[in-house]
Short mmCIF file of C-alpha atoms in Angstrom, two decimals:
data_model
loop_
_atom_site.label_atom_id
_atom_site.label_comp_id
_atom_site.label_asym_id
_atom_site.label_seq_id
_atom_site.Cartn_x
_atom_site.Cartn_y
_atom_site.Cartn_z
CA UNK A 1 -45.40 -7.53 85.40
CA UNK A 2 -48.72 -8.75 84.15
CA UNK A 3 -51.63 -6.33 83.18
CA UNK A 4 -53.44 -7.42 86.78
CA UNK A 5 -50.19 -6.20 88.74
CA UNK A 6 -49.90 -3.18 86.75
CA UNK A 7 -53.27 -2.29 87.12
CA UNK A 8 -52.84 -3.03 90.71
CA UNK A 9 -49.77 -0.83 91.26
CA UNK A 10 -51.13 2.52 89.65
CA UNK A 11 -53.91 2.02 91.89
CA UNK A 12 -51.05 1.93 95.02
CA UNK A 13 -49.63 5.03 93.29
CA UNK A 14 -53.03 6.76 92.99
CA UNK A 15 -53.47 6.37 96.33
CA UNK A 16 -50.07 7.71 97.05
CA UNK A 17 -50.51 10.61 95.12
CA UNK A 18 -53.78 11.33 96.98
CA UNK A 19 -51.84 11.11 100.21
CA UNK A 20 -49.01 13.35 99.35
CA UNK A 21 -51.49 15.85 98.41
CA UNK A 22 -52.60 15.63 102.11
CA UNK A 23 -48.85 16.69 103.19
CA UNK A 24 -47.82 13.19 103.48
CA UNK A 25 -43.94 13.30 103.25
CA UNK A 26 -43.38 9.56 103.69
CA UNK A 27 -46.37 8.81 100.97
CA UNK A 28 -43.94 11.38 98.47
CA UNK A 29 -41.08 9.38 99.89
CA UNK A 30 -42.34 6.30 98.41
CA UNK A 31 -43.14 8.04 95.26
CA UNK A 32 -39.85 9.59 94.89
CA UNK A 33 -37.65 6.42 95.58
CA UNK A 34 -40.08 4.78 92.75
CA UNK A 35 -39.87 7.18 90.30
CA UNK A 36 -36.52 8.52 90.57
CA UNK A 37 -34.21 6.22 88.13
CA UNK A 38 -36.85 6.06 85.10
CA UNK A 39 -37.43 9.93 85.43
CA UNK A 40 -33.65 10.56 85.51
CA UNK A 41 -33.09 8.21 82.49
CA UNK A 42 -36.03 9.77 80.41
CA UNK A 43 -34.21 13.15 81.40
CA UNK A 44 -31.25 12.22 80.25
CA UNK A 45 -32.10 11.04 76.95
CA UNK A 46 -34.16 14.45 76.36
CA UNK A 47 -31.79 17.03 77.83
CA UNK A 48 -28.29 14.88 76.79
CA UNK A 49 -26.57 15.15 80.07
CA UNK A 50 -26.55 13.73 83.41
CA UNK A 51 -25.91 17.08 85.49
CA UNK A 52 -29.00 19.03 84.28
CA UNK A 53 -31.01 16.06 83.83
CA UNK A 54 -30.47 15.16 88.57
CA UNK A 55 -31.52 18.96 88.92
CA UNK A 56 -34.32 18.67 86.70
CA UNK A 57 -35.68 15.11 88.04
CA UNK A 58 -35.71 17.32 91.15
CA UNK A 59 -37.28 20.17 89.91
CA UNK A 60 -40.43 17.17 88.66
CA UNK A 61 -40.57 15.43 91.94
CA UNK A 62 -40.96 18.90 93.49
CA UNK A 63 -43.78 19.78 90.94
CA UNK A 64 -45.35 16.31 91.66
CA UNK A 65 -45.62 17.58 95.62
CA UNK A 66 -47.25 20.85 94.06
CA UNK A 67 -49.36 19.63 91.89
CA UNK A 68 -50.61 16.43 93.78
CA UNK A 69 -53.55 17.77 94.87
CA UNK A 70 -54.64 18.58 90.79
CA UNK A 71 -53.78 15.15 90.06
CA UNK A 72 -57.44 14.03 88.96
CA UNK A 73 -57.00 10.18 88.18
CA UNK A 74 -58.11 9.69 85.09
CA UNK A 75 -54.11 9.39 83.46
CA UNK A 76 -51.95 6.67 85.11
CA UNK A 77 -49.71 8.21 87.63
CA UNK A 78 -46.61 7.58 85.38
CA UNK A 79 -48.34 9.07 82.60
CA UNK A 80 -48.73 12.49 84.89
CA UNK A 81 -45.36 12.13 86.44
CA UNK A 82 -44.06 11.49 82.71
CA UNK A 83 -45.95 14.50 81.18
CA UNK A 84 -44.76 16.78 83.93
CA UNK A 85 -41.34 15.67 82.80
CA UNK A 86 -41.69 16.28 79.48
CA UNK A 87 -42.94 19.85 80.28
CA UNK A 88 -39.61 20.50 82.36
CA UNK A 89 -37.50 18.97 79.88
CA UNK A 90 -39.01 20.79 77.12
CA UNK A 91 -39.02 23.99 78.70
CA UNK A 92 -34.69 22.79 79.42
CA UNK A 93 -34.46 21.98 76.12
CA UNK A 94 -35.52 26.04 75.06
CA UNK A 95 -33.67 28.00 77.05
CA UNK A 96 -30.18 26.06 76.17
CA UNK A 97 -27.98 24.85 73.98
CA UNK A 98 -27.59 21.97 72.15
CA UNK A 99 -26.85 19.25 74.35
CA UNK A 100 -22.37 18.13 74.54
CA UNK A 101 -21.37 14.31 74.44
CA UNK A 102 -21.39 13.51 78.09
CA UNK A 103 -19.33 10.20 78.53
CA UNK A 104 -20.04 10.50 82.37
CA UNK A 105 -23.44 9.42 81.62
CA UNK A 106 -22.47 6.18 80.57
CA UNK A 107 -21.48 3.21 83.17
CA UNK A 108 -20.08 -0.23 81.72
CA UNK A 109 -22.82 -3.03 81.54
CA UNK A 110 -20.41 -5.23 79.81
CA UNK A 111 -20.33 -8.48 81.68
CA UNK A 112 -16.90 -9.37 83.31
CA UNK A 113 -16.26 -12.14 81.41
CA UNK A 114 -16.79 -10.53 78.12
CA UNK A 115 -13.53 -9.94 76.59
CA UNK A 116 -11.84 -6.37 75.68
CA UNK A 117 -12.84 -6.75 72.08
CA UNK A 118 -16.11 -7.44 72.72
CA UNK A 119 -16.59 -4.69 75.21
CA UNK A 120 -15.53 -2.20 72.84
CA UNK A 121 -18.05 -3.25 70.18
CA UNK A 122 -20.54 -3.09 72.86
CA UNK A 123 -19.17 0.29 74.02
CA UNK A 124 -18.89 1.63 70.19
CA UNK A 125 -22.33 0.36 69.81
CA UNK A 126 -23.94 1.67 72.39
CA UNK A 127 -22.67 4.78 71.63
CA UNK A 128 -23.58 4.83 68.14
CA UNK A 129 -26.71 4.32 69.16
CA UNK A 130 -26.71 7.05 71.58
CA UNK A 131 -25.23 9.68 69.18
CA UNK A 132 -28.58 8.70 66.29
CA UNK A 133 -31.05 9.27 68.50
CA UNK A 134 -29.31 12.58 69.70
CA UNK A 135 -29.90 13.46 66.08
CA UNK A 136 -33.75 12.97 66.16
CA UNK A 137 -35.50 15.94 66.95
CA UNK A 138 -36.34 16.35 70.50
CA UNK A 139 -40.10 14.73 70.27
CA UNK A 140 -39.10 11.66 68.39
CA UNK A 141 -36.73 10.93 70.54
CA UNK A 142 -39.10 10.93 73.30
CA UNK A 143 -41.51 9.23 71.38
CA UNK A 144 -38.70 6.22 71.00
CA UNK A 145 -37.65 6.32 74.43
CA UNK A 146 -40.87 6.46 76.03
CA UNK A 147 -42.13 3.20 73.96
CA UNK A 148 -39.04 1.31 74.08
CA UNK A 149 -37.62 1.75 77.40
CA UNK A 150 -41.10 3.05 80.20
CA UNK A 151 -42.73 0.80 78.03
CA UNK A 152 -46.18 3.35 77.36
CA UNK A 153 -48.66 2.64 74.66
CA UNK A 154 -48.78 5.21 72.11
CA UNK A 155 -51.97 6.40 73.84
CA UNK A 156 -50.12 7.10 77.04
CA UNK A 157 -47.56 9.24 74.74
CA UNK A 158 -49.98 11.14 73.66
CA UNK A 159 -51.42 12.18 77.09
CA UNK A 160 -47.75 12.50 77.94
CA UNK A 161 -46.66 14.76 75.03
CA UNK A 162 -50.39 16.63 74.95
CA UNK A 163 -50.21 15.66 71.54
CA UNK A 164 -53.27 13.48 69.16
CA UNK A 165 -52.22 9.87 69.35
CA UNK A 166 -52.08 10.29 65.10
CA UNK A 167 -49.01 12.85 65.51
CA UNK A 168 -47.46 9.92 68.20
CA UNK A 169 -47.49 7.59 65.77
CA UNK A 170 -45.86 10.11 63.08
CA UNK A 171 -43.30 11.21 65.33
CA UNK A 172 -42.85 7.62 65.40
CA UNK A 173 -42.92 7.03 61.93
CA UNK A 174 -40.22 9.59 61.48
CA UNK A 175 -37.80 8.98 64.06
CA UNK A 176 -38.01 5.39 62.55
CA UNK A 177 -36.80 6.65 58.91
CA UNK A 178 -34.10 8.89 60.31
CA UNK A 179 -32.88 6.33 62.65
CA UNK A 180 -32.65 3.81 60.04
CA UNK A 181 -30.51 6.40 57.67
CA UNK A 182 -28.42 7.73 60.33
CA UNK A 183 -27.32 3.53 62.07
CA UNK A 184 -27.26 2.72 58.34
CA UNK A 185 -24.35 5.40 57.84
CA UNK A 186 -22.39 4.25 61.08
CA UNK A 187 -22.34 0.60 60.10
CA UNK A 188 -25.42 -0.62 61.97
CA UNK A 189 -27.93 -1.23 59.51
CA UNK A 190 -27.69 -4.19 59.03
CA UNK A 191 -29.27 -5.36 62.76
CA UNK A 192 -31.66 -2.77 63.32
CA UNK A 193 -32.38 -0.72 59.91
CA UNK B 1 -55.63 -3.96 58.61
CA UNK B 2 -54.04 -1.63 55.46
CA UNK B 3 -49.77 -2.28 55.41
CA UNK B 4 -49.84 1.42 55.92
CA UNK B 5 -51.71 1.43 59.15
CA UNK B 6 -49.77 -1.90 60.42
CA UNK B 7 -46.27 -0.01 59.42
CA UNK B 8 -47.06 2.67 61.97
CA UNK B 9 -48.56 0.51 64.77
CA UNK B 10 -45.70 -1.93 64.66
CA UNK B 11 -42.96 -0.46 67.02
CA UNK B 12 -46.32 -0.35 69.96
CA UNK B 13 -46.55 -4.59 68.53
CA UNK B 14 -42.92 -4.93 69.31
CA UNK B 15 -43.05 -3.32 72.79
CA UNK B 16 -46.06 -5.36 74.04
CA UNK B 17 -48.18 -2.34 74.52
CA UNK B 18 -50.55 -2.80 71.62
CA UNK B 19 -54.40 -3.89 73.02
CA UNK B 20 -56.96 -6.14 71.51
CA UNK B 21 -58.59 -5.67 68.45
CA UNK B 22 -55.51 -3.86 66.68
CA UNK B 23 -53.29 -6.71 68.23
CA UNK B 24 -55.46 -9.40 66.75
CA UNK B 25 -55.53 -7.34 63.31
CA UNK B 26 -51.95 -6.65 63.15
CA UNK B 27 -51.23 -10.41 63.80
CA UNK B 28 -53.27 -11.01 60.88
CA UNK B 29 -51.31 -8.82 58.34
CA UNK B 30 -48.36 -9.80 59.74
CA UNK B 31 -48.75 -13.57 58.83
CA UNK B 32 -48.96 -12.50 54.88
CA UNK B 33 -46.64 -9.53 54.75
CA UNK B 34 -42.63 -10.25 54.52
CA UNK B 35 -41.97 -6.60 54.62
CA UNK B 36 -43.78 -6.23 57.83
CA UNK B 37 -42.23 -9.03 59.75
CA UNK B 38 -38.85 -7.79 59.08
CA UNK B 39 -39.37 -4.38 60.01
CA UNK B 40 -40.51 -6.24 63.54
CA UNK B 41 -37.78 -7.82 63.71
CA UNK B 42 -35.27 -4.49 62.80
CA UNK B 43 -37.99 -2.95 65.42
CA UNK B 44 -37.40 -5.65 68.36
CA UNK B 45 -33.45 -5.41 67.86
CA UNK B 46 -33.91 -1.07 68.44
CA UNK B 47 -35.76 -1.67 71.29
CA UNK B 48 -33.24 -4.24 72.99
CA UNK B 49 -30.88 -1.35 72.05
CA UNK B 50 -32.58 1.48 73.78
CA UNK B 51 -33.25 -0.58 77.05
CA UNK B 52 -29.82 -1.35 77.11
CA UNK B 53 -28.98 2.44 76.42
CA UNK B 54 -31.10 3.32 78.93
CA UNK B 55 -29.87 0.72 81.46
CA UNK B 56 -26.59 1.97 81.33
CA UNK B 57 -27.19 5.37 82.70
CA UNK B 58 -25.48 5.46 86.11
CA UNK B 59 -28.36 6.61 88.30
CA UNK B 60 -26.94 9.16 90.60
CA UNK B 61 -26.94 9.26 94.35
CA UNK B 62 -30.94 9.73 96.29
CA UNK B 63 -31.54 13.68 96.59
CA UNK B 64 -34.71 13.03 97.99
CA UNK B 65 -33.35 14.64 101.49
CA UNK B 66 -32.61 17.86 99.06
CA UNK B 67 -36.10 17.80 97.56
CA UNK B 68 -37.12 17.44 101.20
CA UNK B 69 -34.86 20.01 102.36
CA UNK B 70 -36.84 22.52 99.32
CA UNK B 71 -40.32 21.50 100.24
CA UNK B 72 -39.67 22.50 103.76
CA UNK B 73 -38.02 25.87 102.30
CA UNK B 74 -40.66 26.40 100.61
CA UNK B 75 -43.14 26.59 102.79
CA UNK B 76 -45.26 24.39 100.94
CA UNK B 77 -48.58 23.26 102.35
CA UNK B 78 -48.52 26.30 104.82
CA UNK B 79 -47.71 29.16 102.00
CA UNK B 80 -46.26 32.20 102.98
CA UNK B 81 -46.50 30.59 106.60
CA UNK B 82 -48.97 33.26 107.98
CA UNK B 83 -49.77 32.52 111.58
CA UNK B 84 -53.89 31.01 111.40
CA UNK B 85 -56.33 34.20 111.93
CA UNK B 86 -57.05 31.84 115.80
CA UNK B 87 -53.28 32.43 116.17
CA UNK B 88 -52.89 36.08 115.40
CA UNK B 89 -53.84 37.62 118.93
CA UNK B 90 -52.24 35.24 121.08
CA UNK B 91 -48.75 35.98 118.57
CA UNK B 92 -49.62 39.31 119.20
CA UNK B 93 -50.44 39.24 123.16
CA UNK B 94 -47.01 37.23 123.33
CA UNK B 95 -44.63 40.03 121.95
CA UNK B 96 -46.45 42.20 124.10
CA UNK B 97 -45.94 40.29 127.06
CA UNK B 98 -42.05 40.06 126.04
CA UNK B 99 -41.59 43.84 125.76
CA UNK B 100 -43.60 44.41 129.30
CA UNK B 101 -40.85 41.69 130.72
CA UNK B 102 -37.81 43.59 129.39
CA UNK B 103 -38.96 47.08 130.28
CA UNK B 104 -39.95 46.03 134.08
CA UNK B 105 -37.28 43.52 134.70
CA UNK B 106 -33.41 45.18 135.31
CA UNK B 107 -30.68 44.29 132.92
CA UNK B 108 -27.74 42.51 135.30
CA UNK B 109 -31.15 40.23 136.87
CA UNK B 110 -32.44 39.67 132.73
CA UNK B 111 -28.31 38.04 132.17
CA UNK B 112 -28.32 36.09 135.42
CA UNK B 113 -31.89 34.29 134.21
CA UNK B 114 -30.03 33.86 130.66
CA UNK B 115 -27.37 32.21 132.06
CA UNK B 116 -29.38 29.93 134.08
CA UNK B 117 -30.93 28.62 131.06
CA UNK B 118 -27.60 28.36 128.89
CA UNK B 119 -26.56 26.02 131.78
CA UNK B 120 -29.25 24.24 131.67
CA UNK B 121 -29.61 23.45 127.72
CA UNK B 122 -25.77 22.95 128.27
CA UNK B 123 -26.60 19.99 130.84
CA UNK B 124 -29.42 18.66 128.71
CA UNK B 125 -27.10 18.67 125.40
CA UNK B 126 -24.77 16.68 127.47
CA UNK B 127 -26.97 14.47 128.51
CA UNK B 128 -28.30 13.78 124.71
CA UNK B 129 -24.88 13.50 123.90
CA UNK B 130 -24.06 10.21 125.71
CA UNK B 131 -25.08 7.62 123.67
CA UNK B 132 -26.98 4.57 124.17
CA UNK B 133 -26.66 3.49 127.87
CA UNK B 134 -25.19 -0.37 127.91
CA UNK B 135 -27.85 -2.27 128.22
CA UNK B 136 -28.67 -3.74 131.56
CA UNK B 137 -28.35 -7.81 130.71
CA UNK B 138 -27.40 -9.14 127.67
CA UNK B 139 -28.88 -12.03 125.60
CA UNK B 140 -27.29 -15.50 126.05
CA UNK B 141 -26.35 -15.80 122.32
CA UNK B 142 -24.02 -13.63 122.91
CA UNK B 143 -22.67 -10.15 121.61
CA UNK B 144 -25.02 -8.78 118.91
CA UNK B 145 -24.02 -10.34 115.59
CA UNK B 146 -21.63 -8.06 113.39
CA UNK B 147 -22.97 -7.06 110.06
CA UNK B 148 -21.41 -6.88 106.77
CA UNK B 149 -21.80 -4.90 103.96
CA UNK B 150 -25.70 -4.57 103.24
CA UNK B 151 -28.05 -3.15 100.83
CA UNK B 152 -30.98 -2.04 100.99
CA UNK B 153 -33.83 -3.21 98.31
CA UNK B 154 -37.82 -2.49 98.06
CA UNK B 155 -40.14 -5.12 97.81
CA UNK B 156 -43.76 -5.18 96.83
CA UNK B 157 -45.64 -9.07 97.79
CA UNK B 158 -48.45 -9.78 95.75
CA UNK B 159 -51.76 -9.42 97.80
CA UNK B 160 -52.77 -12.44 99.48
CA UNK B 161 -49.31 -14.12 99.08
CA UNK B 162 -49.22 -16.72 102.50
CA UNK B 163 -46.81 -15.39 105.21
CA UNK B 164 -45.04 -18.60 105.34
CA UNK B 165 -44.05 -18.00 101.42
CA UNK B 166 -43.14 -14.48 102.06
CA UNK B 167 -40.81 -15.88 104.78
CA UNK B 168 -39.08 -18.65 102.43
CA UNK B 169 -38.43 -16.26 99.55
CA UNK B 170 -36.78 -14.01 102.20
CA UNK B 171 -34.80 -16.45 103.62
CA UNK B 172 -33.66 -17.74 99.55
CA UNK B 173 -32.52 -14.18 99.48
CA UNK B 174 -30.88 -13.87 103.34
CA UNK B 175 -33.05 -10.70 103.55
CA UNK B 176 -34.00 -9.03 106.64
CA UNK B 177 -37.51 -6.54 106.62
CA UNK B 178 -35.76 -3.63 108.32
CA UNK B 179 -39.18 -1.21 107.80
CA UNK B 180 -42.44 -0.80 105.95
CA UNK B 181 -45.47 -1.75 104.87
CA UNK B 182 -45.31 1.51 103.20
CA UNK B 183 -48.08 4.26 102.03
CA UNK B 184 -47.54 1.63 98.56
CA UNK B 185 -47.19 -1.34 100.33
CA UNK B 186 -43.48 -1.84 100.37
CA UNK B 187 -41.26 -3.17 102.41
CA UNK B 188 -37.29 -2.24 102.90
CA UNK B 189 -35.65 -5.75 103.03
CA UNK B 190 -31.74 -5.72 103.49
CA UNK B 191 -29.50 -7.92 101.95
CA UNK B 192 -26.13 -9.13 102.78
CA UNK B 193 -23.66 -7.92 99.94
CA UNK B 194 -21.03 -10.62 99.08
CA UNK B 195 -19.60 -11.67 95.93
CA UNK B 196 -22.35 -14.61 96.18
CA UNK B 197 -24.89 -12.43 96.09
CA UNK B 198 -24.89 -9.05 93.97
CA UNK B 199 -27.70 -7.09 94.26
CA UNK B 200 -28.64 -7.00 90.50
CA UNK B 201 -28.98 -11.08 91.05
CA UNK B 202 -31.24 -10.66 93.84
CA UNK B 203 -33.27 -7.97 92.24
CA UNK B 204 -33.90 -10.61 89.16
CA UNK B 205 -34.81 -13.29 91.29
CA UNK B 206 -37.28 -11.62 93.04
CA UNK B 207 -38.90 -10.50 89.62
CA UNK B 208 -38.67 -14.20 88.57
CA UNK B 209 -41.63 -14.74 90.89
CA UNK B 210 -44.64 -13.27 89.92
CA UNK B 211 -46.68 -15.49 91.49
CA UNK B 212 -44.60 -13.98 95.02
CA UNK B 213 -43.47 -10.38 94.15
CA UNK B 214 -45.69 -7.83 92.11
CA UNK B 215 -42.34 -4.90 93.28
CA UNK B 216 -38.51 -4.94 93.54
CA UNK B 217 -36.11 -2.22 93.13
CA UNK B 218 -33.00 -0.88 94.69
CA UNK B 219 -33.64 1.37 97.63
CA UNK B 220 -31.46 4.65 96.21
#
């Protein structure tokens, strides 16, 4: 998507928001169908499991139908949709333990004509990479997974995390060192330390 | 730029979500620092790996009928649900009136007018019940086609796009608008699902042409 079409779609999404926060149900609709997978996936990278992580992408959507109408428009509505998740997940993240290994989280992406050798190094190293940034504390970890995978600018981050965009990039920093010491130790270094 | 500076800003370089001026300057150090270029490179490789992390998480089942189901539980938008202060007397002049009905009217002629209406809701569920009435002539194609498997995917045209170019990519893709434009400007366009065409393919076709499609994702 090119910065014109982004631009263009949190301005659809704006309006959205606006609409829901006139009781429109098929306006939050919308919004929920968008937003449903990426909120999910950042939840399940913060909280470590797929069970808590569908009742807590619920638990956002329904704050995004409370809060609509405080939605001011000055953050991009991913970035408020994002920072209310980060809230709930953080909040998760308090009042449990740490998060088990949950293997039901993970679904084969292995093409079918990649061969069983091949799809267990992709298995083992997917999982090796799962299990290092499981390690990182919870807010590098979300620092990681909100630049590499929603793709947000380490401005958005900070509006996410309500956090200066100097202790982003030191999260970042951090999570950078620790990730390169702990794929180092399982045999990954050599690729992405 | 210092190496320092450029160290930290790098992993925001290697996701494509650096702007301007710190772009431009980070370019610059990068062309004369070795140490630099292969940390973006170790950088680009851990971001490949996180999307790919990320990707693989099964995305469970829509629960937006639950979230629904909550909102409506809720209350919200009409808190508490207090009758409006416009609605209060007539609430209150209705009970009344209901209490003045059982007191004056006798008991066996009260069951007689119940019964009356259970009959009648029973006739009116029974009529609802039915189905669709045949229709009364039919087409001369023939029976309606029968449908296969389908999905159902969202799609977002850019502004402006020509009709006739909305039509052809939606015929490339066998898709059908079955509703929308939405409050976001989306349509629901089904797909015939066949070994010829997975939906993952479609999806990445569609996002091949910017110039067409600004939106496309799987309707959960």
């Amino acid at each position: 998507m090119t910065h014109g079409q982004e631009m263009e779609h949190a301005k659809l999404e704006a309006l959205c928001i606006r609409r829901i926060a006139g009781g429109d149900k098929a306006a939050f609709s919308d919004l929920y169908r968008a937003y449903q997978a990426p909120v999910f996936r950042f939840l399940v990278r913060m909280v470590g499991a797929t069970g808590p992580a569908e009742e807590l992408t619920n638990d956002v959507m329904l704050a995004v139908w409370r809060g609509a109408g405080s939605y001011r428009g000055d953050a991009k509505p991913s970035t408020w949709i994002f920072g209310i998740a980060h809230h709930k997940a953080l909040n998760a993240l308090r009042q449990r333990r740490p998060p088990t290994v949950d293997v039901d989280t993970l679904s084969d992406t292995a093409g079918p004509d990649e061969g069983p050798e091949r799809r267990l190094s992709l298995e083992e190293s997917r999982e090796r990479i799962r299990r290092a940034l499981a390690a990182l504390p919870a807010e590098q970890r979300e620092v990681v997974q909100l630049t590499f995978y929603h793709g947000l600018s380490y401005a958005e981050i900070s509006s996410v995390a309500g956090c200066p965009v100097n202790t982003v990039k030191t999260r970042m920093f951090h999570a950078r060192k620790k990730l390169q010491k702990l794929l180092g130790a399982m045999g990954l270094g050599s690729e992405t330390a | 730029m210092r190496h320092e500076e450029a160290v930290r800003l790098l992993p925001w370089y290697a996701s494509a979500t650096l702007g301007g001026d710190e772009r431009r300057e980070l370019e610059g150090h990068l062309s004369g620092c070795a140490e630099c270029a292969g940390e973006l490179r170790a950088l680009r490789v851990l971001g490949a790996d996180v999307h790919k992390l990320s990707e693989s998480v099964a995305v469970p089942p829509s629960t937006l009928a639950e979230v629904l189901r909550r909102i409506e539980d809720d209350g919200q938008r009409s808190p508490a649900a207090p009758a409006p202060p416009w609605l209060q007397p007539l609430k209150e002049r209705a009970l009344a009136a209901w209490q003045a009905w059982r007191e004056s009217v006798p008991a066996p002629v009260r069951f007689a007018l119940v019964a009356q209406l259970v009959v009648i809701g029973g006739l009116a569920a029974l009529l609802t019940l039915r189905g669709p009435e045949r229709p009364a002539f039919e087409t001369a194609a023939g029976p309606p086609e029968a449908r296969g498997a389908r999905v159902a995917i969202l799609v977002g045209f850019v502004d402006g796009v020509p009709e006739a170019v909305m039509r052809e990519t939606l015929l490339r893709i066998r898709g059908e608008i079955v509703a929308g434009p939405s409050a976001l400007g989306l349509y629901t366009v089904e797909v015939p699902l066949d070994p010829a065409q997975q939906p993952e393919k479609v999806l990445e076709a569609l996002r091949s042409e910017r110039e067409v499609i600004r939106f496309a994702a799987p309707k959960y």
